[in-house]
Coordinates of C-alpha atoms (C1' of nucleotides) in Angstrom, one line a residue:
Chain J
M25 CA -143.5 132.2 39.2
T26 CA -144.6 135.7 40.0
T27 CA -142.2 138.6 40.3
K28 CA -142.6 138.8 44.1
E29 CA -141.7 135.2 44.4
R30 CA -138.6 135.6 42.1
I31 CA -137.5 138.4 44.4
L32 CA -138.0 136.4 47.5
Q33 CA -136.0 133.6 45.9
G34 CA -133.2 135.9 45.0
A35 CA -133.2 137.5 48.4
H36 CA -133.1 134.1 50.0
D37 CA -130.0 133.1 48.1
V38 CA -128.1 136.3 48.5
F39 CA -129.0 136.8 52.2
Q40 CA -128.2 133.2 53.0
R41 CA -124.8 133.3 51.4
N42 CA -123.7 136.7 52.6
G43 CA -125.7 137.5 55.7
F44 CA -127.5 140.8 56.2
S45 CA -124.5 143.1 56.1
G46 CA -122.8 141.2 53.3
A47 CA -125.9 141.3 51.1
T48 CA -126.7 144.4 48.9
M49 CA -130.0 145.3 47.4
Q50 CA -128.2 145.6 44.0
A51 CA -127.0 142.0 44.3
I52 CA -130.5 140.8 45.1
A53 CA -132.0 142.7 42.2
E54 CA -129.5 141.2 39.8
K55 CA -130.1 137.7 41.2
S56 CA -133.8 138.2 40.7
G57 CA -133.4 139.7 37.3
V58 CA -135.2 142.9 38.3
N59 CA -134.6 146.6 38.9
K60 CA -133.4 147.6 42.3
A61 CA -136.2 150.1 42.8
L62 CA -138.7 147.2 42.4
L63 CA -137.4 145.6 45.6
H64 CA -138.4 148.6 47.6
Y65 CA -141.7 148.9 45.7
H66 CA -142.7 145.4 46.7
F67 CA -140.9 144.9 50.1
G68 CA -140.1 148.3 51.6
T69 CA -136.6 148.5 53.2
K70 CA -133.7 146.1 53.2
S71 CA -134.6 145.2 56.8
D72 CA -138.1 144.4 55.9
L73 CA -137.1 142.1 53.1
F74 CA -134.5 140.5 55.3
H75 CA -136.9 139.8 58.1
A76 CA -139.3 138.2 55.7
I77 CA -136.5 135.8 54.7
L78 CA -135.3 135.2 58.2
Q79 CA -138.8 134.4 59.4
Q80 CA -139.3 132.0 56.6
S81 CA -135.9 130.3 57.1
F82 CA -136.5 130.0 60.8
S83 CA -139.9 128.5 60.5
Q84 CA -138.5 126.0 58.0
L85 CA -136.2 124.6 60.7
L86 CA -137.7 124.3 64.2
P87 CA -141.5 124.0 64.1
A88 CA -141.4 120.6 62.4
V89 CA -138.9 119.3 65.0
F90 CA -141.0 120.7 67.8
M91 CA -144.1 119.0 66.5
A92 CA -142.2 115.7 66.3
L93 CA -140.9 116.3 69.9
N94 CA -144.4 116.7 71.0
S95 CA -145.7 113.5 69.6
E96 CA -146.8 110.6 71.8
M97 CA -144.0 108.3 70.7
P98 CA -141.7 106.8 73.4
L99 CA -138.7 108.9 74.1
R100 CA -136.1 106.6 72.5
N101 CA -137.9 106.3 69.2
K102 CA -138.8 109.9 69.3
L103 CA -135.2 111.0 69.4
Q104 CA -134.3 108.8 66.6
N105 CA -137.3 110.2 64.6
V106 CA -136.4 113.8 65.3
V107 CA -132.7 113.3 64.3
E108 CA -133.8 111.8 61.0
L109 CA -136.3 114.6 60.4
Y110 CA -133.9 117.3 61.4
L111 CA -131.0 116.0 59.4
G112 CA -133.2 115.4 56.4
T113 CA -134.3 119.0 56.4
I114 CA -130.8 120.3 56.7
I115 CA -129.4 118.1 54.0
K116 CA -131.9 119.6 51.6
N117 CA -130.9 123.1 52.7
P118 CA -127.3 122.9 54.1
E119 CA -126.8 126.7 54.6
L120 CA -129.9 127.2 56.6
P121 CA -128.6 126.5 60.1
L122 CA -125.6 128.8 59.9
F123 CA -127.7 131.5 58.4
V124 CA -130.3 131.4 61.1
I125 CA -127.8 131.0 63.9
S126 CA -125.5 133.8 62.9
E127 CA -128.3 136.3 62.1
L128 CA -130.2 135.5 65.3
Q129 CA -126.9 136.0 67.2
R130 CA -126.5 139.5 65.7
N131 CA -130.2 140.3 66.0
P132 CA -131.4 138.6 69.2
S133 CA -134.4 140.9 69.5
F134 CA -135.9 139.1 66.5
I135 CA -136.5 136.1 68.6
R136 CA -138.5 137.8 71.3
K137 CA -140.6 139.7 68.7
Q138 CA -141.2 137.1 66.0
I139 CA -140.9 133.7 67.4
K140 CA -143.9 132.2 69.1
L141 CA -142.2 129.1 70.5
R142 CA -141.6 130.0 74.1
A143 CA -140.8 126.7 75.6
F144 CA -139.8 123.2 74.8
P145 CA -142.7 120.9 73.8
P146 CA -144.5 119.9 77.0
R147 CA -144.8 116.2 76.2
F148 CA -141.1 116.1 75.5
V149 CA -140.3 117.9 78.8
Q150 CA -142.5 115.5 80.7
Q151 CA -140.9 112.4 79.1
V152 CA -137.4 113.6 80.0
K153 CA -138.5 114.2 83.6
D154 CA -140.1 110.8 83.8
A155 CA -137.2 109.0 82.3
T156 CA -134.8 110.7 84.6
T157 CA -136.7 109.8 87.8
R158 CA -137.2 106.3 86.5
G159 CA -133.4 106.1 86.0
E160 CA -133.8 105.2 82.3
I161 CA -131.6 108.1 81.1
I162 CA -128.7 110.0 82.7
R163 CA -129.6 113.1 84.7
A164 CA -130.3 115.7 82.0
E165 CA -132.7 118.5 81.4
P166 CA -134.5 119.2 78.1
A167 CA -132.2 122.0 77.2
D168 CA -129.3 119.6 77.4
I169 CA -130.9 117.1 75.1
M170 CA -132.0 119.7 72.7
A171 CA -128.5 121.1 72.6
D172 CA -127.0 117.6 72.0
L173 CA -129.5 116.9 69.2
M174 CA -129.0 120.2 67.4
G175 CA -125.2 120.2 67.9
L176 CA -124.7 116.7 66.7
C177 CA -126.8 117.4 63.6
I178 CA -125.7 120.8 62.5
L179 CA -122.0 120.7 63.1
P180 CA -121.0 118.9 59.9
F181 CA -122.8 121.6 58.0
V182 CA -121.8 124.7 59.7
A183 CA -118.2 123.6 60.1
R184 CA -118.0 121.8 56.8
P185 CA -115.0 123.7 55.4
I186 CA -112.8 122.8 58.4
L187 CA -114.0 119.3 58.8
Q188 CA -113.8 118.4 55.1
H189 CA -110.4 119.9 54.9
L190 CA -109.1 118.0 57.9
S191 CA -110.6 114.7 56.9
G192 CA -109.3 115.1 53.4
K193 CA -112.7 114.1 51.9
S194 CA -113.8 114.9 48.4
N195 CA -117.3 116.5 48.0
A196 CA -118.7 113.1 47.1
Q197 CA -117.1 111.5 50.1
Y198 CA -118.3 114.2 52.4
K199 CA -121.8 113.7 51.1
E200 CA -121.6 110.1 51.9
F201 CA -120.2 110.9 55.3
L202 CA -123.3 113.0 55.9
Q203 CA -125.6 110.1 54.9
H204 CA -123.9 107.7 57.3
R205 CA -124.1 110.3 60.0
V206 CA -127.8 110.0 60.5
Q207 CA -127.3 106.6 62.0
H208 CA -124.2 107.7 63.9
V209 CA -126.0 110.6 65.6
C210 CA -128.9 108.3 66.6
D211 CA -126.4 105.9 68.1
V212 CA -124.4 108.4 70.0
L213 CA -127.5 110.3 71.2
V214 CA -129.5 107.3 72.4
G215 CA -126.4 105.4 73.6
G216 CA -125.2 108.5 75.5
L217 CA -128.4 109.3 77.2
F218 CA -130.0 106.0 78.0
H219 CA -128.6 103.6 80.6
V220 CA -128.1 100.1 79.4
Q221 CA -130.5 97.4 80.5
R222 CA -128.8 95.0 82.9
Chain X
M5 CA -100.3 148.3 75.7
T6 CA -98.9 149.6 72.4
T7 CA -101.0 151.3 69.8
K8 CA -100.7 148.3 67.4
E9 CA -102.1 146.0 70.2
R10 CA -104.9 148.4 71.0
I11 CA -105.9 148.4 67.3
L12 CA -105.8 144.6 67.2
Q13 CA -107.9 144.5 70.3
G14 CA -110.5 146.9 68.8
A15 CA -110.5 145.0 65.5
H16 CA -111.0 141.8 67.3
D17 CA -114.0 143.1 69.2
V18 CA -115.6 144.7 66.2
F19 CA -115.0 141.9 63.7
Q20 CA -116.1 139.3 66.2
R21 CA -119.4 141.0 66.9
N22 CA -120.2 142.1 63.3
G23 CA -118.3 139.8 61.0
F24 CA -116.2 141.1 58.1
S25 CA -119.0 142.7 56.1
G26 CA -120.7 144.2 59.2
A27 CA -117.5 145.8 60.5
T28 CA -116.3 149.2 59.4
M29 CA -112.9 150.6 59.6
Q30 CA -114.4 153.7 61.2
A31 CA -116.0 151.6 64.0
I32 CA -112.7 149.8 64.6
A33 CA -110.8 153.1 64.8
E34 CA -113.3 154.5 67.3
K35 CA -113.2 151.3 69.4
S36 CA -109.4 151.6 69.4
G37 CA -109.4 155.3 70.1
V38 CA -107.4 156.1 67.0
N39 CA -107.6 157.8 63.7
K40 CA -108.9 155.7 60.8
A41 CA -105.9 156.4 58.7
L42 CA -103.7 154.8 61.3
L43 CA -105.3 151.5 60.8
H44 CA -104.2 151.5 57.2
Y45 CA -100.8 152.7 58.2
H46 CA -100.2 149.8 60.5
F47 CA -102.2 147.0 58.9
G48 CA -102.8 147.8 55.2
T49 CA -106.3 147.0 53.9
K50 CA -109.4 145.9 55.8
S51 CA -108.8 142.4 54.5
D52 CA -105.3 142.4 55.8
L53 CA -106.4 143.4 59.3
F54 CA -109.3 140.9 59.2
H55 CA -107.1 138.0 58.2
A56 CA -104.8 138.8 61.1
I57 CA -107.7 138.6 63.5
L58 CA -109.2 135.5 61.9
Q59 CA -105.8 133.7 62.0
Q60 CA -105.3 134.6 65.6
S61 CA -108.9 133.6 66.5
F62 CA -108.6 130.3 64.7
S63 CA -105.3 129.4 66.3
Q64 CA -106.8 130.1 69.6
L65 CA -109.3 127.3 69.1
L66 CA -108.1 124.2 67.4
P67 CA -104.3 123.8 67.9
A68 CA -104.6 123.2 71.7
V69 CA -107.3 120.6 71.1
F70 CA -105.2 118.9 68.5
M71 CA -102.3 118.7 70.8
A72 CA -104.5 117.1 73.4
L73 CA -105.9 114.7 70.8
N74 CA -102.4 113.7 70.0
S75 CA -101.3 112.9 73.5
E76 CA -100.6 109.3 74.7
M77 CA -103.6 109.2 77.0
P78 CA -106.1 106.3 76.6
L79 CA -109.0 107.3 74.3
R80 CA -111.7 107.4 76.9
N81 CA -109.8 109.8 79.2
K82 CA -108.5 111.7 76.2
L83 CA -112.0 112.6 75.1
Q84 CA -112.9 113.7 78.5
N85 CA -109.8 115.8 78.7
V86 CA -110.4 117.4 75.3
V87 CA -114.0 118.3 76.1
E88 CA -112.9 120.0 79.3
L89 CA -110.1 121.9 77.5
Y90 CA -112.3 122.9 74.5
L91 CA -115.3 124.0 76.6
G92 CA -113.0 125.9 79.0
T93 CA -111.5 127.8 76.1
I94 CA -114.9 128.7 74.7
I95 CA -116.4 129.7 78.0
K96 CA -113.7 132.3 78.2
N97 CA -114.4 133.6 74.7
P98 CA -118.0 132.6 73.9
E99 CA -118.2 134.4 70.6
L100 CA -115.1 132.8 69.1
P101 CA -116.7 129.6 67.6
L102 CA -119.5 131.3 65.7
F103 CA -117.1 134.0 64.4
V104 CA -114.5 131.5 63.1
I105 CA -117.2 129.2 61.7
S106 CA -119.2 131.9 59.8
E107 CA -116.2 133.6 58.4
L108 CA -114.5 130.4 57.3
Q109 CA -117.8 129.4 55.6
R110 CA -117.9 132.7 53.6
N111 CA -114.1 132.6 53.0
P112 CA -113.2 128.9 52.6
S113 CA -110.0 129.7 50.6
F114 CA -108.6 131.0 53.9
I115 CA -108.4 127.4 55.2
R116 CA -106.3 126.1 52.3
K117 CA -104.0 129.1 52.4
Q118 CA -103.4 129.7 56.0
I119 CA -104.2 126.7 58.1
K120 CA -101.4 124.2 58.5
L121 CA -103.4 121.5 60.2
R122 CA -104.1 119.1 57.3
A123 CA -105.3 116.0 59.0
F124 CA -106.6 114.7 62.3
P125 CA -103.9 114.0 64.9
P126 CA -102.3 110.7 63.9
R127 CA -102.3 109.2 67.4
F128 CA -106.0 110.0 67.7
V129 CA -106.8 108.4 64.4
Q130 CA -104.9 105.3 65.3
Q131 CA -106.7 105.0 68.6
V132 CA -110.1 105.2 67.0
K133 CA -109.1 102.6 64.4
D134 CA -107.8 100.3 67.2
A135 CA -110.8 100.8 69.4
T136 CA -113.1 100.1 66.5
T137 CA -111.5 96.8 65.5
R138 CA -111.3 95.7 69.1
G139 CA -115.0 96.5 69.4
E140 CA -114.6 98.9 72.3
I141 CA -116.5 101.7 70.5
I142 CA -119.2 101.8 67.9
R143 CA -118.2 101.9 64.3
A144 CA -117.1 105.5 63.8
E145 CA -114.4 107.4 61.9
P146 CA -112.3 110.2 63.4
A147 CA -114.4 112.8 61.5
D148 CA -117.5 111.6 63.2
I149 CA -116.0 111.8 66.7
M150 CA -114.5 115.2 65.9
A151 CA -117.9 116.4 64.7
D152 CA -119.6 115.0 67.8
L153 CA -117.1 116.7 70.1
M154 CA -117.3 120.1 68.5
G155 CA -121.0 120.0 68.0
L156 CA -121.8 119.1 71.5
C157 CA -119.4 121.7 72.8
I158 CA -120.2 124.7 70.7
L159 CA -123.9 124.5 70.2
P160 CA -125.0 126.1 73.5
F161 CA -122.8 129.1 72.5
V162 CA -123.6 129.6 68.9
A163 CA -127.3 129.0 69.4
R164 CA -127.5 130.7 72.8
P165 CA -130.3 133.2 71.9
I166 CA -132.6 130.4 70.8
L167 CA -131.8 128.0 73.5
Q168 CA -131.9 130.5 76.3
H169 CA -135.2 131.8 75.0
L170 CA -136.7 128.4 74.8
S171 CA -135.5 127.2 78.1
G172 CA -136.6 130.4 79.8
K173 CA -133.3 130.7 81.7
S174 CA -131.9 134.0 83.0
N175 CA -128.3 134.9 82.2
A176 CA -127.1 133.5 85.5
Q177 CA -129.1 130.3 85.0
Y178 CA -127.7 129.9 81.6
K179 CA -124.2 130.3 82.8
E180 CA -124.8 127.6 85.4
F181 CA -126.2 125.4 82.6
L182 CA -123.0 125.9 80.7
Q183 CA -121.0 124.8 83.8
H184 CA -122.9 121.6 84.3
R185 CA -122.7 120.9 80.6
V186 CA -119.0 119.9 80.7
Q187 CA -119.9 116.8 82.6
H188 CA -123.0 116.1 80.5
V189 CA -121.0 116.3 77.2
C190 CA -118.4 113.9 78.6
D191 CA -121.1 111.5 79.6
V192 CA -123.0 111.6 76.3
L193 CA -119.8 111.4 74.2
V194 CA -118.2 108.6 76.1
G195 CA -121.4 106.8 76.8
G196 CA -122.5 107.1 73.2
L197 CA -119.3 106.0 71.7
F198 CA -118.1 103.2 74.0
H199 CA -119.8 99.9 74.3
V200 CA -120.6 98.8 77.8
Q201 CA -118.5 96.2 79.6
R202 CA -120.5 93.0 80.0
Chain Z
dA6 C1' -159.2 153.9 21.9
dA7 C1' -159.1 156.3 26.0
dA8 C1' -158.8 156.1 30.8
dT9 C1' -157.3 153.6 34.8
dG10 C1' -154.4 151.5 38.1
dG11 C1' -150.9 148.6 39.2
dT12 C1' -146.0 147.4 37.7
dT13 C1' -141.3 148.4 36.3
dT14 C1' -137.6 151.3 35.1
dA15 C1' -133.7 154.9 34.6
dA16 C1' -131.9 158.7 36.8
dC17 C1' -130.9 160.6 40.8
dC18 C1' -129.6 161.6 45.9
dA19 C1' -127.4 161.9 50.4
dA20 C1' -124.7 159.1 53.3
dT21 C1' -121.3 155.9 54.1
dT22 C1' -117.7 153.0 52.5
dG23 C1' -112.4 151.7 52.2
dG24 C1' -108.5 154.1 51.1
dT25 C1' -105.0 158.0 50.2
dC26 C1' -101.9 161.9 51.2
dA27 C1' -99.8 165.9 52.8
dA28 C1' -99.1 168.0 57.0
dT29 C1' -98.3 167.7 61.8
dT30 C1' -96.7 165.7 66.1
dC31 C1' -93.9 162.8 68.7
dT32 C1' -89.5 160.1 69.6
dT33 C1' -85.0 159.0 68.9
dT34 C1' -80.3 160.0 67.5
dC35 C1' -76.5 162.8 66.9
Chain P
dG4 C1' -81.2 171.4 70.2
dA5 C1' -81.3 170.3 65.5
dA6 C1' -82.0 166.6 62.3
dA7 C1' -84.3 162.5 61.1
dG8 C1' -87.6 159.0 61.1
dA9 C1' -91.6 157.0 62.8
dA10 C1' -96.4 157.7 64.3
dT11 C1' -100.7 160.2 64.0
dT12 C1' -104.0 163.2 62.2
dG13 C1' -107.6 165.9 59.3
dA14 C1' -109.0 166.6 54.9
dC15 C1' -110.1 164.5 50.9
dC16 C1' -111.5 161.0 47.1
dA17 C1' -113.9 157.8 44.1
dA18 C1' -117.0 154.1 44.6
dT19 C1' -120.8 152.0 46.6
dT20 C1' -124.6 152.0 49.7
dG21 C1' -129.9 152.1 50.7
dG22 C1' -133.5 154.7 49.2
dT23 C1' -136.6 158.1 46.3
dT24 C1' -139.1 159.8 42.3
dA25 C1' -141.0 160.9 38.1
dA26 C1' -141.6 158.9 34.0
dA27 C1' -142.7 154.8 31.2
dC28 C1' -144.9 150.4 30.5
dC29 C1' -148.6 147.2 30.7
dA30 C1' -153.0 145.0 31.3
dT31 C1' -157.8 145.7 32.2
dT32 C1' -162.1 148.0 31.9
dT33 C1' -165.2 151.1 29.8

DNA sequence: AAATGGTTTAACCAATTGGTCAATTCTTTC
DNA sequence: GAAAGAATTGACCAATTGGTTAAACCATTT
């Protein structure tokens, strides 16, 4: 593992846990086992380093989902597929969504500058339109479904402290809860969007 | 409006926009039109002031929802009712959810210390249990439904920059989207949880 | 082994941070 | 209107912040 990589790893940890304002170059240096000046030598300013991390974090989340949303699968299976993919990613990196979301909220210009995704996947949009006109699903636009999907998936992670406290679950129990939740989200999403066959 | 209130207002604004680490006492003082030393005179340390704001913000969100969840309404109407109440609150204060969520994540001890809600509303829990055994809704626990409800409601607010950018909506269009969403969330939630009458 | 060029460090800097304090202003009480 | 107490301020402080720089270290080439 090269020094640059160790720094990126340390920066990732510190930024993700504390956000941009809460993180200090000193903390990142210590976490990476490296002198503070070396951060600037390799990565310029704090903002530069931060943007590198944010970019990487962001691209870890959405692009895969978008690719799945753009596949040729029928809508119903596709949704199920995306939920599994999305939740799988988040379970492996539970702090990712809140980090990306809060930092994008406080730095919205980042989106316009850096993010190349400028619309929902066209195949997904078309499927939603078709399914609506055919009356297979309730009247909804892609943004709604995208919001449903993301909201159902990320909430147990971003609001974990509250939810775990209220439900009185141990860490192990909460983990189990998260496992079961994949199926639950699929059920709610598909069941809530699709009309029943009569 | 008394000086103390003006300070609380200013602190609310600055903390909500920048989080604890991102906010400075100087900024709060300026926003409140007051000398920095006065903040300490009235509210002690930065942490003290922050906790006052966080407490107030938190109690603005959940307690009302919990009271509604504990009413004697039938489950189906209750959910609809809570969604409308919750979304109504958030629309009036769109930055509240992300603020509470991120700060609770980075300061989880606050929950144990300050928040008195230690379980889901008992009447709601009982209703879910009953409805499950009667086969009216899919197998789900209160934590799941709570997560569904919160996730569906807050996502368009916490992830607004991304979602608005992807959907290509103007501010006005996005506001309209949020209005329509009340009905959509009700539909998805009720439709996703309840089995259909056959 | 000397020269070279990239890597890493300790020491340092100006600016900003949260916080204090004595002095001043304002308000209330007598 | 004087005394008293609360409210408000400007000046100040030590600690920390992001960032710089010159010197040291290290590996490679000649």
